[in-house]
PDB file of C-alpha atoms in Angstrom:
ATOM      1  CA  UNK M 114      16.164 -13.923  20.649  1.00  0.00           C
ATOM      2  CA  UNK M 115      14.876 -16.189  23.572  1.00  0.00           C
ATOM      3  CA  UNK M 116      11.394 -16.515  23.774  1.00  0.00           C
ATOM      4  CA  UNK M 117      10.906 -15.221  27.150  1.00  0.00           C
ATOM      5  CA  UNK M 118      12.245 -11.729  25.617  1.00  0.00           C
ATOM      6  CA  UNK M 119       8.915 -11.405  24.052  1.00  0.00           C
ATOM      7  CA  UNK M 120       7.208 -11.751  27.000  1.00  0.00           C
ATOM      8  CA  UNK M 121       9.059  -9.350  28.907  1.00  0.00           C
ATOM      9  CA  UNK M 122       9.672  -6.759  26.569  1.00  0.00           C
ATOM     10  CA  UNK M 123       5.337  -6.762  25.883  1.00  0.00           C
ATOM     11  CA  UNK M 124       4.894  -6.366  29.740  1.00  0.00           C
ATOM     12  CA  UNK M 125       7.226  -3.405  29.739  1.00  0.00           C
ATOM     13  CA  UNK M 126       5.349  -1.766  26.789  1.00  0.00           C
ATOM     14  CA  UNK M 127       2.121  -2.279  28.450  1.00  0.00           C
ATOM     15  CA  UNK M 128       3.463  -0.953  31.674  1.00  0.00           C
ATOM     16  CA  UNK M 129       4.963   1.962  29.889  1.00  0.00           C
ATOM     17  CA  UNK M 130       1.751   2.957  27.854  1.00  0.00           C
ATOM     18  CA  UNK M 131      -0.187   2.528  31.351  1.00  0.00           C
ATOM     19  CA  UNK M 132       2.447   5.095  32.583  1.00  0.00           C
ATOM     20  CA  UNK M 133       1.519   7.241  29.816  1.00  0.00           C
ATOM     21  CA  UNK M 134      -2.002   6.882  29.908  1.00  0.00           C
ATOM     22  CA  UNK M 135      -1.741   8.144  33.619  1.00  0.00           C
ATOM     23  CA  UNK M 136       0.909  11.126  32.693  1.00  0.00           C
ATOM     24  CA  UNK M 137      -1.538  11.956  30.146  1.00  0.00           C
ATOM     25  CA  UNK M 138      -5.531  12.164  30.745  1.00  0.00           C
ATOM     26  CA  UNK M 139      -6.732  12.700  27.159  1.00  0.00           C
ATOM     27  CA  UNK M 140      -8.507  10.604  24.799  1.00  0.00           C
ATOM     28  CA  UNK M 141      -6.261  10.280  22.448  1.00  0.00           C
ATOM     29  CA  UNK M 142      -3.964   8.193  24.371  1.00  0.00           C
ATOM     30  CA  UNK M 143      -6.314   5.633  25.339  1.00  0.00           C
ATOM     31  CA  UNK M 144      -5.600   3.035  28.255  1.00  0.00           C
ATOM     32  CA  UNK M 145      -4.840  -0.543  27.504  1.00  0.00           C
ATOM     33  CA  UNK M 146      -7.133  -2.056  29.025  1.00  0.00           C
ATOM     34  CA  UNK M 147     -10.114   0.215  27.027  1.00  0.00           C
ATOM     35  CA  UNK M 148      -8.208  -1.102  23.756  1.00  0.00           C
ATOM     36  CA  UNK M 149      -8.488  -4.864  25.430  1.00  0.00           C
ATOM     37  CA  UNK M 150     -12.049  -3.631  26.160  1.00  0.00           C
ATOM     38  CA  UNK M 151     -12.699  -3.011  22.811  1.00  0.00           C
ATOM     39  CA  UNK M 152     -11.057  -5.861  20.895  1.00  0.00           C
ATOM     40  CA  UNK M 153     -13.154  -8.216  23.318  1.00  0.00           C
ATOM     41  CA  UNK M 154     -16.853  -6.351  22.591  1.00  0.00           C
ATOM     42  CA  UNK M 155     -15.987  -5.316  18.748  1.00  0.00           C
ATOM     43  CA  UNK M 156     -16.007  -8.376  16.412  1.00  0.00           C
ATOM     44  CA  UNK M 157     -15.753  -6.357  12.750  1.00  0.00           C
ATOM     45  CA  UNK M 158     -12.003  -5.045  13.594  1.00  0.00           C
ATOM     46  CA  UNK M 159     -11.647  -9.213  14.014  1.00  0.00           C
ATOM     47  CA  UNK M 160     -12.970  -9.146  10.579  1.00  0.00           C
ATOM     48  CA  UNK M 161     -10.649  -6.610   8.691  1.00  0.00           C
ATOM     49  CA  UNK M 162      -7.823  -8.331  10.762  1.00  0.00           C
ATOM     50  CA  UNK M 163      -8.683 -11.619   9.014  1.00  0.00           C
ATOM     51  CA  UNK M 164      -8.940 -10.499   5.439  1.00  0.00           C
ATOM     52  CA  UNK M 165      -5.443  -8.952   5.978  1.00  0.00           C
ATOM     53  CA  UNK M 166      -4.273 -12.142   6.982  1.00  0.00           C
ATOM     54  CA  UNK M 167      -6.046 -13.820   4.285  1.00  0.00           C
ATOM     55  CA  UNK M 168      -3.579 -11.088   2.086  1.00  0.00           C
ATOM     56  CA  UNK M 169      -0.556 -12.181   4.277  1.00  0.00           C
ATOM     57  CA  UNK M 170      -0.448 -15.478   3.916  1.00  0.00           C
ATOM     58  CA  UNK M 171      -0.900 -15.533   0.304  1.00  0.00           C
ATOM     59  CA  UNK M 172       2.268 -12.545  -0.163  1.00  0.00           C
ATOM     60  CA  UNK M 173       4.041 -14.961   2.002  1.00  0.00           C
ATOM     61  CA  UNK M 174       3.277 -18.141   0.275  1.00  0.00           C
ATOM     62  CA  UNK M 175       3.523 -16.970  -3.531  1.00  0.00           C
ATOM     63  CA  UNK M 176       7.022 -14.844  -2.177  1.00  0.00           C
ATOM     64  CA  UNK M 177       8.785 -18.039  -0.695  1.00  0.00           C
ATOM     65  CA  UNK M 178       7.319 -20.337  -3.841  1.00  0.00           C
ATOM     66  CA  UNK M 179       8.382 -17.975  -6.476  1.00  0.00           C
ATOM     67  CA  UNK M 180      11.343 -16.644  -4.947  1.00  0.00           C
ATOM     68  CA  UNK M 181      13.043 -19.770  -4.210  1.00  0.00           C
ATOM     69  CA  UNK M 182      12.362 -21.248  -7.557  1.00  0.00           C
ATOM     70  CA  UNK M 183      13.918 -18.224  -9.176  1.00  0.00           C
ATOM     71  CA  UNK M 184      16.607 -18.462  -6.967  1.00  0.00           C
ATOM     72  CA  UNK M 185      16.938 -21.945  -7.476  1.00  0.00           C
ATOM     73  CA  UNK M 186      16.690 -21.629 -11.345  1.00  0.00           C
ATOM     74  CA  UNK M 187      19.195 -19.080 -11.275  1.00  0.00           C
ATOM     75  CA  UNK M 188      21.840 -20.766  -9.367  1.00  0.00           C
ATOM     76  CA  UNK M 189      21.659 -23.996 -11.484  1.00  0.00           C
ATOM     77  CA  UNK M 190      20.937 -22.344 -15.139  1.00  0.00           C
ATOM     78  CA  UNK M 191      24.062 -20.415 -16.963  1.00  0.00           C
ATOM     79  CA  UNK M 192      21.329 -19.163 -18.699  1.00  0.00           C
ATOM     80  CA  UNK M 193      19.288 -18.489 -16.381  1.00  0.00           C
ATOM     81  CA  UNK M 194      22.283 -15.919 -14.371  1.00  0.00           C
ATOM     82  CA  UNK M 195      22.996 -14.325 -17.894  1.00  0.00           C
ATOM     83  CA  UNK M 196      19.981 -13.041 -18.456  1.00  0.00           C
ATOM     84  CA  UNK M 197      17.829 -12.870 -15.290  1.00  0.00           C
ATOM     85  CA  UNK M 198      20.236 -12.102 -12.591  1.00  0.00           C
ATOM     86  CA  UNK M 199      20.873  -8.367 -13.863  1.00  0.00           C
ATOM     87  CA  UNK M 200      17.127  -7.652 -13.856  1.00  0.00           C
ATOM     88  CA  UNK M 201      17.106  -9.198 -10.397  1.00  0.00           C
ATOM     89  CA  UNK M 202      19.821  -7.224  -9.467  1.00  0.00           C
ATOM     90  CA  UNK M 203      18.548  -3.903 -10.888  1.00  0.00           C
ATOM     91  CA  UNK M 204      14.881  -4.344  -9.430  1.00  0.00           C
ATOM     92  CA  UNK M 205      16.040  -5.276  -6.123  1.00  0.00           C
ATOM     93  CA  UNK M 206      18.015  -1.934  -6.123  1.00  0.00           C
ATOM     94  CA  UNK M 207      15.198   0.193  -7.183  1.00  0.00           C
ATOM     95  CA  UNK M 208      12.246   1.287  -5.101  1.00  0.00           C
ATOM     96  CA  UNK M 209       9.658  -1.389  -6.473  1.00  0.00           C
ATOM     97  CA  UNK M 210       6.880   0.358  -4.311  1.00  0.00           C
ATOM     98  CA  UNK M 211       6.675   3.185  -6.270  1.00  0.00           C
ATOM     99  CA  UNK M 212       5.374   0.559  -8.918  1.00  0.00           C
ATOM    100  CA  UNK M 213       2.271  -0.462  -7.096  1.00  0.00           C
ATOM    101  CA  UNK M 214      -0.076   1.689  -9.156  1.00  0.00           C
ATOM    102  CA  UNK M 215       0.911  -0.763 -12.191  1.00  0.00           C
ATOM    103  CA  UNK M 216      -0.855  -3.365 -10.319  1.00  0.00           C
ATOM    104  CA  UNK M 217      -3.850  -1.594  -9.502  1.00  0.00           C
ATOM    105  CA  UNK M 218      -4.178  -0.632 -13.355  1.00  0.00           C
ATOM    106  CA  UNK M 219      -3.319  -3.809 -14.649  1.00  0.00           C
ATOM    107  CA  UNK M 220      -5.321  -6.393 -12.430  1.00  0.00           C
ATOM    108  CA  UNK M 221      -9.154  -6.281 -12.264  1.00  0.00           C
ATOM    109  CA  UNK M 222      -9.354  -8.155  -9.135  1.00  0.00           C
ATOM    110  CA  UNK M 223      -8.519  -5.685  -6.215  1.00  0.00           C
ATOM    111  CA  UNK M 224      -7.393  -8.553  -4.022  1.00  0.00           C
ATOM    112  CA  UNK M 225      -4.748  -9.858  -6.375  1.00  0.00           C
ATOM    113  CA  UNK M 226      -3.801  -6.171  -7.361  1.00  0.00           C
ATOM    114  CA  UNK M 227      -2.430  -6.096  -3.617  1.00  0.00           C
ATOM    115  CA  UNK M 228      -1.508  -9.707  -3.118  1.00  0.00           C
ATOM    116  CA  UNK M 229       0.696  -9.125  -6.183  1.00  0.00           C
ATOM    117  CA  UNK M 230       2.330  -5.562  -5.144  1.00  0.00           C
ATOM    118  CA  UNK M 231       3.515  -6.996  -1.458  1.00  0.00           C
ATOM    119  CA  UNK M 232       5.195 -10.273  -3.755  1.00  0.00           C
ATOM    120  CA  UNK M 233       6.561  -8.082  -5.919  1.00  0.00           C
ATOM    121  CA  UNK M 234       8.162  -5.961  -3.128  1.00  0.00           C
ATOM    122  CA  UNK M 235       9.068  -9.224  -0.981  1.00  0.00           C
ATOM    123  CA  UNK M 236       9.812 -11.582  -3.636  1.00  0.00           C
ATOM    124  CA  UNK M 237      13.269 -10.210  -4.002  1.00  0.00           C
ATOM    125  CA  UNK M 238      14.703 -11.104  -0.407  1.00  0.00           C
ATOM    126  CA  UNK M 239      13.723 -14.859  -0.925  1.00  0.00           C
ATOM    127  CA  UNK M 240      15.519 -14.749  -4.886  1.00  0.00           C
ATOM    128  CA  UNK M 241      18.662 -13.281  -3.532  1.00  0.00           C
ATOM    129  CA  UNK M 242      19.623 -15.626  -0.535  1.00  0.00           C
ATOM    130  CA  UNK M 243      18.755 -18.343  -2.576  1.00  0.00           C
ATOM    131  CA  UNK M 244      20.614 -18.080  -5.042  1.00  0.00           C
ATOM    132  CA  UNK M 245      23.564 -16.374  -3.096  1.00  0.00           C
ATOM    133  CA  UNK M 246      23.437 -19.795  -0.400  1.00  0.00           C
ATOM    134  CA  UNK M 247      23.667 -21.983  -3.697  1.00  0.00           C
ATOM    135  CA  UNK M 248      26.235 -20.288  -5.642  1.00  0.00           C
ATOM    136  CA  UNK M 249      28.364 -20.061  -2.319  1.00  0.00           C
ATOM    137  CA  UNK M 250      28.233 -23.755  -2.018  1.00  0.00           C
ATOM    138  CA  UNK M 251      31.484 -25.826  -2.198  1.00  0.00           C
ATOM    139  CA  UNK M 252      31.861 -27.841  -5.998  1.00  0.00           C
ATOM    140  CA  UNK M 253      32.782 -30.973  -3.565  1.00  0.00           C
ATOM    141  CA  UNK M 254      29.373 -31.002  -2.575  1.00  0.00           C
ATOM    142  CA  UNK M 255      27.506 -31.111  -5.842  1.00  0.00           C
ATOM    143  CA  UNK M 256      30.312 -33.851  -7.244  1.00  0.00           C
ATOM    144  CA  UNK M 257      29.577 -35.718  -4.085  1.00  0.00           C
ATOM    145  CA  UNK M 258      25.930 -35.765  -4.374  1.00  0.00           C
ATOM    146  CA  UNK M 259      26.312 -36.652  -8.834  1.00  0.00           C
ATOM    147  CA  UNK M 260      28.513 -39.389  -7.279  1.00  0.00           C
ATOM    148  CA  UNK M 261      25.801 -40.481  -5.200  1.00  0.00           C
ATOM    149  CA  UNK M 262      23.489 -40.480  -7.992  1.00  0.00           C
ATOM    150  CA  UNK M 263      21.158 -38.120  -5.993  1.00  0.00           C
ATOM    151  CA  UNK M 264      17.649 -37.374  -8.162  1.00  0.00           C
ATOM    152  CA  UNK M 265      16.705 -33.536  -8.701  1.00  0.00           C
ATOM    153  CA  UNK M 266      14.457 -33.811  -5.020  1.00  0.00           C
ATOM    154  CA  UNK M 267      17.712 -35.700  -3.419  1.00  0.00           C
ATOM    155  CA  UNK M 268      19.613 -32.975  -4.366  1.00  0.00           C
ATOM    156  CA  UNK M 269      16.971 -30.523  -3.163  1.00  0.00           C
ATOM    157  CA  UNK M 270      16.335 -32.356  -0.109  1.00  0.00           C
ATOM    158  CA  UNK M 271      19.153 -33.092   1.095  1.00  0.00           C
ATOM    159  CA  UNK M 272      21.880 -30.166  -0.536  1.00  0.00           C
ATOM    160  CA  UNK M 273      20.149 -26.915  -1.464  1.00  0.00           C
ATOM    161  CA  UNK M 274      17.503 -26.895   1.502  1.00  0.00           C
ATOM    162  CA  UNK M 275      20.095 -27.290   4.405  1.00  0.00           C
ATOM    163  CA  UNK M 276      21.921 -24.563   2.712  1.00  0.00           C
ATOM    164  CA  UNK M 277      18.975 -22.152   1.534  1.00  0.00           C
ATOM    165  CA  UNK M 278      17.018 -22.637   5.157  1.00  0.00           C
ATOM    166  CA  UNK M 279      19.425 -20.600   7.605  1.00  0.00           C
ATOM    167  CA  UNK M 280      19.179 -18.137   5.292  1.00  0.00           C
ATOM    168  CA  UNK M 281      15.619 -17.592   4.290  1.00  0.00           C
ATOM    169  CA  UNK M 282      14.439 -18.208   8.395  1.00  0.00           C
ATOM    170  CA  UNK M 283      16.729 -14.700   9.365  1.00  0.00           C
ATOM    171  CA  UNK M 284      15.210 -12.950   5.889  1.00  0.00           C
ATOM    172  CA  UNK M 285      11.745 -14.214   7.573  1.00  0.00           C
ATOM    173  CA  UNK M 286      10.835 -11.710   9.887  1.00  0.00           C
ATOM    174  CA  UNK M 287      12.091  -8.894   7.616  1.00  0.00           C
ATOM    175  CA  UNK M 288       9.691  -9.716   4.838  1.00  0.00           C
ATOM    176  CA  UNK M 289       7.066  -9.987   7.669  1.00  0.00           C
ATOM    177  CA  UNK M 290       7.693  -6.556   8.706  1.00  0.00           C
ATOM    178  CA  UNK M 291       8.104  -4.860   5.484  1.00  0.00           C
ATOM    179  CA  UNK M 292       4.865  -6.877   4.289  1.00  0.00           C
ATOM    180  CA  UNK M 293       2.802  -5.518   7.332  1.00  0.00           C
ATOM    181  CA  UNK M 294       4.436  -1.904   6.675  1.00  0.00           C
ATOM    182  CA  UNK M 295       2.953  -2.695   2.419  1.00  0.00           C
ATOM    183  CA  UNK M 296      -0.521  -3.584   4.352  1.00  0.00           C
ATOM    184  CA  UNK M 297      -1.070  -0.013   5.286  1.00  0.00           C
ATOM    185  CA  UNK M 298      -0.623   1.125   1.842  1.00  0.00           C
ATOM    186  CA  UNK M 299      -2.122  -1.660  -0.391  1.00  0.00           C
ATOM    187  CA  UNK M 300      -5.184  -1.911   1.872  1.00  0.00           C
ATOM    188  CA  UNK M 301      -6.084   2.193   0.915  1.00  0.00           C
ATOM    189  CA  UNK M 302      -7.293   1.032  -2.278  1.00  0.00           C
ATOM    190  CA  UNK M 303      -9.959  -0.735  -4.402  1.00  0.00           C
ATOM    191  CA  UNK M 304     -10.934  -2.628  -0.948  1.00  0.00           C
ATOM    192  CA  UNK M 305     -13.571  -1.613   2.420  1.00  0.00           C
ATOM    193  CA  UNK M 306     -12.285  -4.473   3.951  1.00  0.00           C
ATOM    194  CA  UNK M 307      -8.293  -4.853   6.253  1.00  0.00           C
ATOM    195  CA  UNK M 308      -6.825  -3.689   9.390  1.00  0.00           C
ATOM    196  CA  UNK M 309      -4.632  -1.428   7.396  1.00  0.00           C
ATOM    197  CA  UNK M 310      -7.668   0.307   5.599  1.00  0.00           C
ATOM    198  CA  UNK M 311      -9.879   0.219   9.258  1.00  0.00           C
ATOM    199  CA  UNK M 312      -6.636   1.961  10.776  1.00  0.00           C
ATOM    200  CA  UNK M 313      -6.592   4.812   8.682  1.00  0.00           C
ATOM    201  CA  UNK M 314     -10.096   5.136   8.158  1.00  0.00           C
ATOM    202  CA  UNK M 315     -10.182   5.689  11.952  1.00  0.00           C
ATOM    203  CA  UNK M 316      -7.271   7.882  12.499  1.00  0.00           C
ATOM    204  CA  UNK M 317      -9.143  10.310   9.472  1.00  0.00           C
ATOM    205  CA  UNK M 318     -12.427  10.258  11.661  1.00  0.00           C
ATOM    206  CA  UNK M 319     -10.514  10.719  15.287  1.00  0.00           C
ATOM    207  CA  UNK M 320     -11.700   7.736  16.973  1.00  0.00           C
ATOM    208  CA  UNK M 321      -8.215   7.019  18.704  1.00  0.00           C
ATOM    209  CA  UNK M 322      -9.435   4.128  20.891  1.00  0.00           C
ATOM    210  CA  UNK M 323      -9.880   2.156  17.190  1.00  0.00           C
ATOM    211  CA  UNK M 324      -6.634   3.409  16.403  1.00  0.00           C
ATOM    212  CA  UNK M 325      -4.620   1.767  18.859  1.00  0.00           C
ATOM    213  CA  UNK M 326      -6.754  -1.321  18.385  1.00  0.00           C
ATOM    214  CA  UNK M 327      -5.625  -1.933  14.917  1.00  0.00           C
ATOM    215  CA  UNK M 328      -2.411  -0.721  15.954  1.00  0.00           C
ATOM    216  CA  UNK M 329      -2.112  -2.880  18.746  1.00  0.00           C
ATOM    217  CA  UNK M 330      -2.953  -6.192  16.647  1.00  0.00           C
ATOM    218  CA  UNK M 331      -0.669  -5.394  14.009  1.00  0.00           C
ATOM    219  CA  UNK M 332       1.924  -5.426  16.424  1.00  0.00           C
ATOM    220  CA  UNK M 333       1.036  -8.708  17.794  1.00  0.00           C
ATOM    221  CA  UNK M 334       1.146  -9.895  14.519  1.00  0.00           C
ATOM    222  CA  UNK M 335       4.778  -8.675  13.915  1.00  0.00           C
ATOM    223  CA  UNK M 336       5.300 -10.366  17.997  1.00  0.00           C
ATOM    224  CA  UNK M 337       4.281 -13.521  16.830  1.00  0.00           C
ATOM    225  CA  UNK M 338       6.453 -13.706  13.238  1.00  0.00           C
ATOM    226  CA  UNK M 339       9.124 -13.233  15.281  1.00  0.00           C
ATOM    227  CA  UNK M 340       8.662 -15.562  18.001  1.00  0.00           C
ATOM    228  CA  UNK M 341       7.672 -18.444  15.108  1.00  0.00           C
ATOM    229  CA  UNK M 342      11.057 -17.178  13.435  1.00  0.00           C
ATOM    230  CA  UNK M 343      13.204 -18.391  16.803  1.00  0.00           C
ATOM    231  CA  UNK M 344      11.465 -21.132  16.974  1.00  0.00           C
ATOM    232  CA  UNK M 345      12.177 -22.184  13.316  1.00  0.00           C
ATOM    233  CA  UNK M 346      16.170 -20.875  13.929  1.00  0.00           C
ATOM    234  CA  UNK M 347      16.085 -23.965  17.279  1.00  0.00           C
ATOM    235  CA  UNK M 348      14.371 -26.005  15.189  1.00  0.00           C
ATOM    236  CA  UNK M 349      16.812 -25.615  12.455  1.00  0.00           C
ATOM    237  CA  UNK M 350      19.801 -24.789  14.756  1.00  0.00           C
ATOM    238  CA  UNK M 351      22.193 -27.703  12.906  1.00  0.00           C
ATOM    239  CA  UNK M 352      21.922 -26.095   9.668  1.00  0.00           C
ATOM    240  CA  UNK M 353      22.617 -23.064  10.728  1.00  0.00           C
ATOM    241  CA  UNK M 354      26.284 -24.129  10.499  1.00  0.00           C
ATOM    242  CA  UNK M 355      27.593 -22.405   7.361  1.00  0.00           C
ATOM    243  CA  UNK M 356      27.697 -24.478   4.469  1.00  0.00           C
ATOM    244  CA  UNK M 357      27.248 -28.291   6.300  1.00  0.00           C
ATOM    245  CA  UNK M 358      24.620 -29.808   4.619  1.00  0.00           C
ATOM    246  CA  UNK M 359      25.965 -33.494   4.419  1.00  0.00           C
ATOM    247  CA  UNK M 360      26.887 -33.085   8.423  1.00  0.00           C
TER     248      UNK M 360
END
């Protein structure tokens, strides 16, 4: 998606919700520019935004890390694809949020009970196009890179990252998304502090304009994964040539 898309398609919501605003005269529907009001005079919804963040960023770090080892170790290890790669398989087919409780039962610390629930979740679309990218790669390659003499980071460097990369940058705004959708639900427990828990404590005491806040900045969040996705895809635009990494 080109960048200006973003830019567009955000003045067209906030024209439409002013249009709605005006069609309806209600407080529940607040107008954007009281939820801009707000965000500007209320600092502690800036403070549940930045624990949630805090929870982001490690999901999103411990994912990628984990993941792509796993996916790594599975493409490279006959071992490793007889016995792991059917219990990837079946937990990546099965509903893993329904095991978030586990987490909460297992893991005194409240933070890492939800850190570890969204990698759990999200881990699983880093594993798979890791290891799919490295499997699908040509035998040619590897012998040309043995012939080469290439060390294990050579051979990371320059074979299995070109190929991995395409791959993991269009999975990237996915796990985003389904890792802000996990927010709203991990947040609800054993913690007073996250946009996810601020938006629903609001919504249960009716204070819309807070509503929208949260709801507005958890969009902008999602606005700006995506835009930092398209710039990674131009950044990375030669590798997204299937299967080139020597080019």
């Amino acid at each position: 998606m080109k960048p200006r898309y973003y830019w567009v398609g955000s003045l067209m919501i906030i024209v439409l919700w002013t249009i709605l605003t005006l069609l309806n005269d209600t407080a529940k529907i607040p107008s954007p520019w009281a939820v801009g009001l707000y965000l500007a005079t209320h600092k502690d919804i800036w403070l549940h935004l930045g624990m949630t963040l805090v929870r982001l960023l490690a999901a999103i770090v411990l994912s990628y890390l984990f993941g792509g080892l796993l996916g790594l170790w599975m493409a490279t290890s006959k071992n490793a694809r007889r016995y792991l790669l059917p219990v990837v398989q079946v937990l990546f087919a099965m509903p893993r949020l329904v095991l978030f409780p586990l987490f909460y039962l297992s893991i005194t610390s409240g933070f890492m009970a939800q850190v570890t629930a969204i990698v759990f979740v999200t881990l699983f679309y880093v594993t798979i196009p890791t290891y799919e990218s490295l499997i699908a790669l040509p035998e040619t390659y590897v012998f040309i890179a043995r012939s080469l003499d290439f060390s294990t980071g050579m051979w990371v460097r320059y074979v299995a990252f070109p190929a991995v990369v395409p791959r993991l940058i269009l999975m990237a705004q996915q796990t985003l998304g389904l890792s802000l959708s996990l927010i709203l639900i991990t947040e609800q427990f054993r913690t007073s502090w996250g946009i996810g828990k601020f938006l629903v404590t609001e919504y249960q005491a009716t204070h819309y304009l807070e509503v929208y806040a949260s709801i507005l900045l958890l969009t902008l969040l999602g606005i700006i994964g995506g835009f930092v996705c398209d710039i990674l895809k131009v950044r990375f635009s030669k590798w997204f040539i299937p299967l080139a990494p020597f080019a």
